[in-house]
Coordinates of C-alpha atoms and ligand atoms in Angstrom, one line a residue:
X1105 CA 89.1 62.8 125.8
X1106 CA 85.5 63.6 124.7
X1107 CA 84.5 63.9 128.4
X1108 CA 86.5 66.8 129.1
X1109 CA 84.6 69.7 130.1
X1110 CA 85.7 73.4 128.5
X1111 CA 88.0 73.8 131.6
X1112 CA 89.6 70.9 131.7
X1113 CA 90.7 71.3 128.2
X1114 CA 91.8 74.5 128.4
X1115 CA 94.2 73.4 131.2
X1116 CA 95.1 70.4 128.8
X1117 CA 96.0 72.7 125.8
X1118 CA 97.4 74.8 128.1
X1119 CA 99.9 72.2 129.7
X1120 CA 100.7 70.6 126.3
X1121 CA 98.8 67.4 127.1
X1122 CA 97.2 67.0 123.7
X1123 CA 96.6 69.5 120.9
X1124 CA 93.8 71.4 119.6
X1125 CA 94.0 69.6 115.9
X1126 CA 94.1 66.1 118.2
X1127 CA 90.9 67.0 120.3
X1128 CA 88.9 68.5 116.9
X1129 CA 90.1 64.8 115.1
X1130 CA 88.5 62.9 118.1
X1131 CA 85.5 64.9 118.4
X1132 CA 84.8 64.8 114.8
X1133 CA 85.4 61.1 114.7
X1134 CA 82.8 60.7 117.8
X1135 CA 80.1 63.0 116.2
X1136 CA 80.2 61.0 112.6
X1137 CA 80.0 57.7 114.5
X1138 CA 77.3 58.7 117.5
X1139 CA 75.0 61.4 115.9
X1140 CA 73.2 59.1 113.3
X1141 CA 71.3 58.0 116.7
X1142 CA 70.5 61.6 117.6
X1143 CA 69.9 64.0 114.7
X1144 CA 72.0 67.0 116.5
X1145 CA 73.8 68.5 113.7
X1146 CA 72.4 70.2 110.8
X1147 CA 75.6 70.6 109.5
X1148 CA 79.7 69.8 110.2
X1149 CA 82.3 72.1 109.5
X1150 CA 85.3 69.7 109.4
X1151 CA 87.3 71.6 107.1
X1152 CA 87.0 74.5 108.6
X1153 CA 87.3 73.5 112.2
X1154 CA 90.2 71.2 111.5
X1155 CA 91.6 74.6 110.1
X1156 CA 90.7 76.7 113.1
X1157 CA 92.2 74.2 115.4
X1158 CA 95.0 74.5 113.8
X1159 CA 95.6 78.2 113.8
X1160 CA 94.4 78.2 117.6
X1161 CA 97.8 75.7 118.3
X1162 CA 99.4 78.2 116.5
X1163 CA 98.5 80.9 118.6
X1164 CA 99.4 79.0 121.7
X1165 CA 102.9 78.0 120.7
X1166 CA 103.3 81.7 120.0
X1167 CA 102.9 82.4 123.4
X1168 CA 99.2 83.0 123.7
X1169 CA 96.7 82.0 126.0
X1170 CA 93.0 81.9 126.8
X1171 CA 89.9 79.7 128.2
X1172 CA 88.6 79.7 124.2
X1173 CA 91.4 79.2 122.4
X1174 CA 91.7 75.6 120.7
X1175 CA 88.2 74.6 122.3
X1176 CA 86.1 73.0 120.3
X1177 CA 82.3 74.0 119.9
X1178 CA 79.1 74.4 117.9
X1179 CA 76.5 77.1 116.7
X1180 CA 72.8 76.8 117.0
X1181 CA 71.7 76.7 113.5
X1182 CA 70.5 80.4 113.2
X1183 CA 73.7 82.2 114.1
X1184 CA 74.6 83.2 110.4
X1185 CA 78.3 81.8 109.4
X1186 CA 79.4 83.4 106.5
X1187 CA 79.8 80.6 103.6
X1188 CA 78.4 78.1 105.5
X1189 CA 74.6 76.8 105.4
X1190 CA 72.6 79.0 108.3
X1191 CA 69.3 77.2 107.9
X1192 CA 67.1 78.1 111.1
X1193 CA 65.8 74.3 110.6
X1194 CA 63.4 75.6 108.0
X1195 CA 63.6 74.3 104.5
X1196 CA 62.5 78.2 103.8
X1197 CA 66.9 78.4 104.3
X1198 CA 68.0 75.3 103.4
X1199 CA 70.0 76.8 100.7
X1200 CA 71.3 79.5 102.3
X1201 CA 74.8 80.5 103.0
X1202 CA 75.4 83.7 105.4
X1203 CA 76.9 86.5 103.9
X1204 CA 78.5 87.5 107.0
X1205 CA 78.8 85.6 110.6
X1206 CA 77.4 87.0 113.5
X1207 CA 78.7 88.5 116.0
X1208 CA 78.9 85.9 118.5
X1209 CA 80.0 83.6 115.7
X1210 CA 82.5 86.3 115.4
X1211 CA 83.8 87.1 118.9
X1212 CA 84.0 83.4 119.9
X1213 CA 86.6 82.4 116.5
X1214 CA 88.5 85.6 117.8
X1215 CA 88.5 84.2 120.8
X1216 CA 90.3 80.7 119.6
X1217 CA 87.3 78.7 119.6
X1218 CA 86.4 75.8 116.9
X1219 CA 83.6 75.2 115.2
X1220 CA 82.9 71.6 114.6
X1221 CA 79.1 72.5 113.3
X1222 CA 75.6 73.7 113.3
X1223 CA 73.2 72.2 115.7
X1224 CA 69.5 71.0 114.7
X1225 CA 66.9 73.6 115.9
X1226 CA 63.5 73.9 115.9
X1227 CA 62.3 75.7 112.9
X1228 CA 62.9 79.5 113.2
X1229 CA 62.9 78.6 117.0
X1230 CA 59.8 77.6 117.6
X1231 CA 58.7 75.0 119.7
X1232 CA 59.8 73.4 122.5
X1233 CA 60.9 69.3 121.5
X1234 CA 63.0 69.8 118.4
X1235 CA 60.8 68.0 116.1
X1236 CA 59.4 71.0 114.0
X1237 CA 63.0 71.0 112.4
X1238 CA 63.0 70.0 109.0
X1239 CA 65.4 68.0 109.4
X1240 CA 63.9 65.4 111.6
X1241 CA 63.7 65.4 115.2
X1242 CA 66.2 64.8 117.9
X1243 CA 66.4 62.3 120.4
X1244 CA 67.6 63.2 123.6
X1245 CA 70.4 61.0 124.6
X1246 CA 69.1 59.9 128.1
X1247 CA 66.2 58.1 126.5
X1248 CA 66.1 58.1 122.6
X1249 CA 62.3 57.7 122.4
X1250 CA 62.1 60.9 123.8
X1251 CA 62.4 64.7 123.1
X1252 CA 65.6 66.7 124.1
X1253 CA 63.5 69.7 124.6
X1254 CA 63.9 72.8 122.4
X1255 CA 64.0 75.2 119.9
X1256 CA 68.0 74.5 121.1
X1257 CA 67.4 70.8 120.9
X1258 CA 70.6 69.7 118.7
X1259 CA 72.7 71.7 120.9
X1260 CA 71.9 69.9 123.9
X1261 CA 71.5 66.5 122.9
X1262 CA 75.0 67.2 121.2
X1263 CA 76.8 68.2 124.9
X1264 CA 75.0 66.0 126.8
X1265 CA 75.8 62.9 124.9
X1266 CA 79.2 64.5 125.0
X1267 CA 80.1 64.9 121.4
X1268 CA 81.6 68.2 122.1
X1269 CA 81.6 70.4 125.8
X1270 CA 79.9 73.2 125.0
X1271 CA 77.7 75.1 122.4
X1272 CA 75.8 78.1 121.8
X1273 CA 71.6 78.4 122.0
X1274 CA 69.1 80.9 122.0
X1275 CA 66.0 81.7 124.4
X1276 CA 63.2 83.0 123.1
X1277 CA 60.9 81.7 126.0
X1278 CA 63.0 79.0 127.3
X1279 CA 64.8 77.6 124.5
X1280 CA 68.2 77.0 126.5
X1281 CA 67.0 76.2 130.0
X1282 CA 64.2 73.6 129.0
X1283 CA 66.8 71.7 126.9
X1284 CA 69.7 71.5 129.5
X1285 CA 67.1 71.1 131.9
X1286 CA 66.3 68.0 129.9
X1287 CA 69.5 66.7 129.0
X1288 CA 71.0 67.4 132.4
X1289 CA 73.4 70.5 131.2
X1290 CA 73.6 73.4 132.6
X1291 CA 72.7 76.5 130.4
X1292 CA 72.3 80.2 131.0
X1293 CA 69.8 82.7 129.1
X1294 CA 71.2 86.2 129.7
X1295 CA 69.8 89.5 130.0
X1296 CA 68.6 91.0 127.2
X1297 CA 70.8 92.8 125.6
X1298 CA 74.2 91.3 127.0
X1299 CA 74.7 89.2 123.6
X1300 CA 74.7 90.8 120.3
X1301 CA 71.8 89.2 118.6
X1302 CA 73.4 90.7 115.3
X1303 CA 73.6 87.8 113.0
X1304 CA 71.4 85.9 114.7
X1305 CA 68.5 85.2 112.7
X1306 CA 65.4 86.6 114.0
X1307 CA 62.3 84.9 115.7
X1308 CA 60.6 87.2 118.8
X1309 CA 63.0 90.4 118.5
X1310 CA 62.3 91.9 122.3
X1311 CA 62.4 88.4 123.6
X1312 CA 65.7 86.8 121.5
X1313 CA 68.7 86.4 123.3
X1314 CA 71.9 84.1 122.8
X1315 CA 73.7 82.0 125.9
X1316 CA 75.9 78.9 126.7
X1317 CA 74.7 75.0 127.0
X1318 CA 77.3 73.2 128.9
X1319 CA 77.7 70.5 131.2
X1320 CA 79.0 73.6 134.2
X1321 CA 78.3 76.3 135.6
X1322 CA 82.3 77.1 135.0
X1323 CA 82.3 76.1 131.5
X1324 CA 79.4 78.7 130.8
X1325 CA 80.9 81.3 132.4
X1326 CA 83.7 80.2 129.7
X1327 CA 81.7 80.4 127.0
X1328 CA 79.4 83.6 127.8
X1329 CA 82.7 85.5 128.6
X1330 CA 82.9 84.7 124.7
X1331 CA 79.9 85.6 123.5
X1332 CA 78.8 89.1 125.6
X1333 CA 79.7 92.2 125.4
X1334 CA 78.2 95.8 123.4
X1335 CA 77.8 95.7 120.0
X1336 CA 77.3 98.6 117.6
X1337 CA 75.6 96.9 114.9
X1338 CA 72.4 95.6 117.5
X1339 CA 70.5 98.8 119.0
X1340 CA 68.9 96.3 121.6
X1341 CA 72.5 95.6 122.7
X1342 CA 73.6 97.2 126.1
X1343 CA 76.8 99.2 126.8
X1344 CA 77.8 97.9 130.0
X1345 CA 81.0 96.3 130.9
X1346 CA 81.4 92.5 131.1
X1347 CA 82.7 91.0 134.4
X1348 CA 85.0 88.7 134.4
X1349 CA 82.5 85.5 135.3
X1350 CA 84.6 82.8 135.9
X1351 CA 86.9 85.1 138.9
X1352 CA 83.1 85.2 141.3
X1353 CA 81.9 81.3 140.9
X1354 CA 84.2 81.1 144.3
X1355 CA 82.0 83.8 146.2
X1356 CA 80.7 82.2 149.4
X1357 CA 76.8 81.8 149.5
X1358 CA 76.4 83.1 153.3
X1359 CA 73.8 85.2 153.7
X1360 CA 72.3 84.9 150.1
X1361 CA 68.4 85.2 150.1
X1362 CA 66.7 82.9 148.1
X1363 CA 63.0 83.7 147.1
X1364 CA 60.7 80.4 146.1
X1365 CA 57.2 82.0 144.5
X1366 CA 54.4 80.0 146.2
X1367 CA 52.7 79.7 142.5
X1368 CA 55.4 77.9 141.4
X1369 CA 54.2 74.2 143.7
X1370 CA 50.9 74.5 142.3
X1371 CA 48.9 72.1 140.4
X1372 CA 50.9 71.1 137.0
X1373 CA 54.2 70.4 138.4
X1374 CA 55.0 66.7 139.0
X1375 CA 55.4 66.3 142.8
X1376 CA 59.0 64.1 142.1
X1377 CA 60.3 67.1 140.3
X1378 CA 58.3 69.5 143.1
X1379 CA 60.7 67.2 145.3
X1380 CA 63.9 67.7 144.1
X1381 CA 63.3 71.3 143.8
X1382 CA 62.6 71.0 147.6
X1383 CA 66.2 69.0 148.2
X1384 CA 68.0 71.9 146.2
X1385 CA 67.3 74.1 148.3
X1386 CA 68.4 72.1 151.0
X1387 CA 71.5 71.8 149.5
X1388 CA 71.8 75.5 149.3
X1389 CA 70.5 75.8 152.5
X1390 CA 73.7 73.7 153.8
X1391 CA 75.8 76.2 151.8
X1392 CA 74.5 79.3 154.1
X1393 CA 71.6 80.2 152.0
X1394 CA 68.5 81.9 153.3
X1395 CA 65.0 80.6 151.9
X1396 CA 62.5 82.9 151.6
X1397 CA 58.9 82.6 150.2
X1398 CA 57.9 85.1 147.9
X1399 CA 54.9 85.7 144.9
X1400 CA 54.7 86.3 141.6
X1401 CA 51.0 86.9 141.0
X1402 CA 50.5 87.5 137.6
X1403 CA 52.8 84.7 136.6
X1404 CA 49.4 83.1 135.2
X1405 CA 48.9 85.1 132.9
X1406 CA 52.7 85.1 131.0
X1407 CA 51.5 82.2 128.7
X1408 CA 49.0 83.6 127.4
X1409 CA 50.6 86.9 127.0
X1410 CA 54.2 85.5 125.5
X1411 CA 51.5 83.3 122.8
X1412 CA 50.7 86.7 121.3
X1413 CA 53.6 88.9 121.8
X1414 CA 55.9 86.2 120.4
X1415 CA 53.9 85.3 117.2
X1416 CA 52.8 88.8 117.0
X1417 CA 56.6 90.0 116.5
X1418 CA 57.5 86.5 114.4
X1419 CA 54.7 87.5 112.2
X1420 CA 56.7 90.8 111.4
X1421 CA 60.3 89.5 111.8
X1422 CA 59.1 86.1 109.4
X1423 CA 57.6 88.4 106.4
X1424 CA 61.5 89.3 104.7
X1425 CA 60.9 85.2 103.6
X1426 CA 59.3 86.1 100.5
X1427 CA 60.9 84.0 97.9
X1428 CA 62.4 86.9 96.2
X1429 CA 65.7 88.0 98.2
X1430 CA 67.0 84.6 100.1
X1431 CA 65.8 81.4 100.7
X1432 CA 62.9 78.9 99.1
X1433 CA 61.5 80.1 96.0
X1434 CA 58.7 78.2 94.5
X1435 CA 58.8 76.3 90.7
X1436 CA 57.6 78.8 87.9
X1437 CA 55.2 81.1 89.8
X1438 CA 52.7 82.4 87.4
X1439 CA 52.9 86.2 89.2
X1440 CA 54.0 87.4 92.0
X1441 CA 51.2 86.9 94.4
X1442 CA 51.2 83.2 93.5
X1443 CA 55.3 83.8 93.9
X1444 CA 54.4 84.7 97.8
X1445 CA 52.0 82.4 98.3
X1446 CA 53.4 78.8 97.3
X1447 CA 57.3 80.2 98.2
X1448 CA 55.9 80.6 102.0
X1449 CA 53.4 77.8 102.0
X1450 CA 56.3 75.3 100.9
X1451 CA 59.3 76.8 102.7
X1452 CA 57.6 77.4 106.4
X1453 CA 56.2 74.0 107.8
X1454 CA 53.0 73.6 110.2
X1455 CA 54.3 75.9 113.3
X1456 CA 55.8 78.3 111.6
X1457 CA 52.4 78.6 109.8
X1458 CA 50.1 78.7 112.9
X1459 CA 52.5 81.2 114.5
X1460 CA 52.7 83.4 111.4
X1461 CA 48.9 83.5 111.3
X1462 CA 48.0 83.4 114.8
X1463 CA 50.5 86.8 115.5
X1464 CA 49.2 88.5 111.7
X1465 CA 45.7 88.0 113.5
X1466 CA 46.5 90.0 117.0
X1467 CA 48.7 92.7 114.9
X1468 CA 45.6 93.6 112.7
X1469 CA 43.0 96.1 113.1
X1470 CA 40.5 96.1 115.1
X1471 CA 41.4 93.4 117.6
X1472 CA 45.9 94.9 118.0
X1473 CA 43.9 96.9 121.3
X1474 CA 42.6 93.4 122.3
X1475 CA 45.5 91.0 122.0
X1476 CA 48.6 92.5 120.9
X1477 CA 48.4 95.8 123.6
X1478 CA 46.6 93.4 126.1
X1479 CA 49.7 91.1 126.5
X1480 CA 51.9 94.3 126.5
X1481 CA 50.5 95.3 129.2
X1482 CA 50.8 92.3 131.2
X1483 CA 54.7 92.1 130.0
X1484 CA 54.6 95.0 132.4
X1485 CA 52.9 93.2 135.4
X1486 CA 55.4 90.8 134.8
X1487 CA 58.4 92.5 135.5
X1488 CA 57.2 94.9 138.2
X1489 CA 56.5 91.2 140.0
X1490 CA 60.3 90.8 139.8
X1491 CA 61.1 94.0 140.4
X1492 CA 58.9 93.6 143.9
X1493 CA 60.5 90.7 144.4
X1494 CA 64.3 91.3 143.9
X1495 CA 64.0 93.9 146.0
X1496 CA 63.6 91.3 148.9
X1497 CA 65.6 88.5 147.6
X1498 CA 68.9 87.8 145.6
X1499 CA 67.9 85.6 143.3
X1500 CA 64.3 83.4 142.7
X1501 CA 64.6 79.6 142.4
X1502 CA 62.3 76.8 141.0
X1503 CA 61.5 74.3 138.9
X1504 CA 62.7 75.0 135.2
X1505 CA 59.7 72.9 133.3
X1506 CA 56.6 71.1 134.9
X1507 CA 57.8 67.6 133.8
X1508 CA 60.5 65.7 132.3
X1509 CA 61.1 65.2 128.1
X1510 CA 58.0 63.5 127.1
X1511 CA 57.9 61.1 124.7
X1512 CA 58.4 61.7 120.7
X1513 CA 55.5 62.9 119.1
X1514 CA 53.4 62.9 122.2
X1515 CA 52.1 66.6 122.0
X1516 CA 52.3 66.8 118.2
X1517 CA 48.4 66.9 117.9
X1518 CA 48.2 69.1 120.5
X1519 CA 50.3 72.6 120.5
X1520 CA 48.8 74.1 123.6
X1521 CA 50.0 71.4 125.6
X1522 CA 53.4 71.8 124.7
X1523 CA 53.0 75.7 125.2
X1524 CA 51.8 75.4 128.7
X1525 CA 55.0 73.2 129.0
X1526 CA 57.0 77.0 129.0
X1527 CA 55.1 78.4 132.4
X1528 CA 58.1 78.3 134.5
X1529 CA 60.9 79.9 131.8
X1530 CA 59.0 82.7 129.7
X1531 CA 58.6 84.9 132.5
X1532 CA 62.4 85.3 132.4
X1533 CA 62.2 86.5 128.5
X1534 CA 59.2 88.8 129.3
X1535 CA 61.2 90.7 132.0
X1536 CA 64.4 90.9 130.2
X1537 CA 65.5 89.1 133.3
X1538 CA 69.2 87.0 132.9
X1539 CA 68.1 82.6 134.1
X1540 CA 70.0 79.6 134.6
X1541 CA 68.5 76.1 134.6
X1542 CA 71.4 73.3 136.0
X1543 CA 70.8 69.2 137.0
X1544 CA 69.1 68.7 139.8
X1545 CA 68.2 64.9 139.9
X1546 CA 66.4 62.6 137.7
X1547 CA 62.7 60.9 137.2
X1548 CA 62.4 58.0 135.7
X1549 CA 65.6 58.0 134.3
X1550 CA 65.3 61.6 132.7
X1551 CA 67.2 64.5 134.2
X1552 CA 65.4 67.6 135.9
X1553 CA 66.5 71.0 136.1
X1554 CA 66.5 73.8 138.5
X1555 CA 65.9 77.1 138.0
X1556 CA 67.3 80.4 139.0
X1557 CA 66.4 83.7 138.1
X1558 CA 68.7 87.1 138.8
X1559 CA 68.1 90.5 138.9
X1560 CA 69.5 92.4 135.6
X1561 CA 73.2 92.0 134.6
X1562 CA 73.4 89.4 137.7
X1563 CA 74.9 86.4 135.7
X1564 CA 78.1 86.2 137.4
X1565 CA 75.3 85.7 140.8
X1566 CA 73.7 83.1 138.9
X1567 CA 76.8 81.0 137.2
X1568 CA 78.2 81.5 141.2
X1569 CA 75.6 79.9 143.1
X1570 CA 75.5 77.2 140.2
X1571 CA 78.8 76.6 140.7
X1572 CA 78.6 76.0 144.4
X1573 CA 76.0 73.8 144.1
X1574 CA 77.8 71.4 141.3
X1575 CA 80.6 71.6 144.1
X1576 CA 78.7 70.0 146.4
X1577 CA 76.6 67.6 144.1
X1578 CA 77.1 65.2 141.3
X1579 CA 73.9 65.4 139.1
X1580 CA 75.7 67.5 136.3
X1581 CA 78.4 64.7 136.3
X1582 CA 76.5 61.3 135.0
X1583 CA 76.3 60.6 131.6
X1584 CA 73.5 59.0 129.5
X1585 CA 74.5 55.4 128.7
X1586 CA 75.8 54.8 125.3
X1587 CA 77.7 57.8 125.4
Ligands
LIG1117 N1 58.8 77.0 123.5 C1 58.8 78.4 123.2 C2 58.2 78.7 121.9 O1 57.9 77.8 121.2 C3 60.2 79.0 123.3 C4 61.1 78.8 122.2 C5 62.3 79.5 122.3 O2 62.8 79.9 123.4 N2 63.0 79.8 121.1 O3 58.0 79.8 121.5

């Protein structure tokens, strides 16, 4: 049962083959016994989902229907769910239960979905291996000596050792295409402003944005059919309609253009992931594709410029943790500076920290013209790349990270290591611009993921041509042993 994928289950529920309450028992069952191993889940929500799954039965023997309703997922541990712990893997909110639930939380229980937890994160959503959590690292499933990627580490590891189909994840600068990319799922970062990101806890505002981990390209057109949409209470978000993303993953891929950016094969990537890349393309080649090279010059400089804007706006977003209105507040301060002080300096751990100072630093005056403007205005060179670009191709594909997970702990002493680890996905997040990362082989026994980048509101484009290409291969099919 457990290796359904969203669409298969929905066409089980739907024909009466098991029910929702029997799925949610099994999957609950499978997480108690397998997680132990992995450290996905801050918390489970057995009660509640075994009530959800209930209701969602309900619903169907009344007559309803839907791709959601009865399936069984997760959140990402910074969507707030009211009464439940919403802890953004910081100790900072390891006491704190949501006052409301977001509005993806929201939209996908209206939809029939159930929750069976919240997923292990990276804290506040920084970092790029899931061990900054506070509550321990995760492994990845394919290799439990090393990382699953992150900040949406528990979410992956969780699907891809197939304790559940699907969950939800944020991007901030790659946060759900390095970790499918690295547990062999498929996962979609939108564009920004397609999700609500009201509710969902805060770490780069401009740069934020919510999307589906699966195992398909079908099952996260599932699940982002769920979760977008316009929402009142989040100015950022974007009144457009949604399309219905599952009705164009048939569209034929004759004739599409295909741009590959000559910066991407340069020095950095390892030449056996450079090579798969290479027999993607074939594949979509064979599938009427047209390959096209194109550049993105000042793709250099989007580390350097997403290390300041990201801290920069943390910095700000980070400041409400004060010890006074939610979360960690220190023993008996003696006043309220020391209040600040030791509440922060206990509740945020080591990354948080360095982030918290390091964007402080390039806000403040004197050097905001030097840093904080500076990176602004490359955010602009950024995007008027892709804009260049789309306007001769359909969509731009690559590799989605350098190398495969590396082992625990192995760039712990060293955070610009792990940052330069983020070249190939944060240009996405700078631009706004919607990216999907999907299986596209392995190395040494660890999966590797391909990118692919869409012009604006071009998701359905993106979830189609991944869909095509799971038709025609079986990478996104094989399952780490064990699981
Ligand atoms: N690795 C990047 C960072 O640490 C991206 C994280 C994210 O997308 N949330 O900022």
């Amino acid at each position: 049962m457990h290796q359904m994928t969203l669409a298969e289950i929905a066409r089980g529920l739907a024909d009466k083959k098991f029910s929702s309450e029997e799925l949610t028992k099994v999957l609950l069952a499978r997480i108690t016994q397998l997680d132990p191993q992995l450290n996905s889940f801050i918390s489970l929500t057995e009660e509640l989902a075994l009530e959800q799954a209930k209701a969602a039965d309900a619903r169907r023997a009344n007559g309803e229907s839907g791709a959601l309703l009865g399936a069984p997922i997760a959140h990402k541990d910074l969507f707030c769910t009211q009464g439940i712990r919403t802890s953004c893997g910081s100790k900072m909110l390891d006491n704190f239960k949501a006052p409301y639930d977001a509005t993806v939380v929201a939209k996908l229980a209206a939809a029939g979905a159930v929750t069976l937890g919240k997923t292990n994160m990276d804290e506040f959503a920084m970092g790029s291996a899931n061990e900054s959590s506070w509550y321990g690292a995760v492994k990845n499933p394919w290799n439990l000596e090393h990382v699953p990627g992150g900040s949406s580490g528990g979410s992956a590891a969780a699907v891809a050792a197939r304790l559940l189909p699907a969950a939800t994840a944020t991007d901030t600068g790659g946060s759900i295409r390095q970790p499918a990319a690295f547990t062999n799922l498929t996962g979609l970062k939108p564009t920004y402003g397609r999700v609500s990101r009201w509710g969902m806890i805060a770490y780069a505002s401009s740069l934020d944005q919510g999307g589906p981990l699966a195992r398909t390209a079908e099952d996260c057109a599932i699940l982002l059919q769920g979760m977008a949409g316009f929402d009142q209470n989040d100015s950022t978000s974007i009144d457009e309609p949604v399309p219905d993303y599952s009705a164009s993953l048939g569209d034929s891929l004759q004739g599409l253009r295909i741009g590959v950016p000559k910066e991407y094969f340069s020095a950095g990537l390892d030449p056996r992931i450079g090579e798969l890349i290479q027999n993607s393309i074939k594949e979509l080649q064979k599938l009427g594709a047209v390959i096209k090279e194109i550049s993105l010059p000042n793709m250099q400089h989007a580390i350097p410029a997403y290390y300041v804007i990201a801290p920069a706006e943390a910095s700000s977003n980070l400041s409400r943790f004060d010890g006074v209105r939610f979360g960690h507040r220190c023993e008996q301060p003696k006043d309220l500076i020391d209040l600040y002080k030791r509440s922060r300096g206990e509740g945020f751990g080591p990354e948080v920290q360095r982030r918290i100072m390091v964007g402080a630093y390039a806000l403040s005056a004197g050097y905001y013209d030097a840093y904080y403007l500076k990176a602004q205005k490359i955010r602009r060179l950024v995007k008027n790349d892709f804009m260049a670009a789309f306007n001769e191709v359909d969509i731009i594909l690559g590799p989605t990270t350098p190398n495969p997970a590396w082992k625990l702990g192995a760039k712990n002493s060293d955070p610009v290591a792990a940052y330069l680890e983020d070249v190939y996905t944060i240009t996405a997040n700078l631009a706004g611009l919607p990216g999907l990362s999907m299986p596209a082989g392995f190395v040494d026994g660890l999966p590797v993921g391909v990118q692919l980048l869409a012009p604006y509101f071009q998701e359905g484009r993106l979830l189609n041509v991944a869909h095509q290409y799971q038709l025609n291969t079986d990478w996104h099919t094989r399952t780490p042993t064990g699981f």
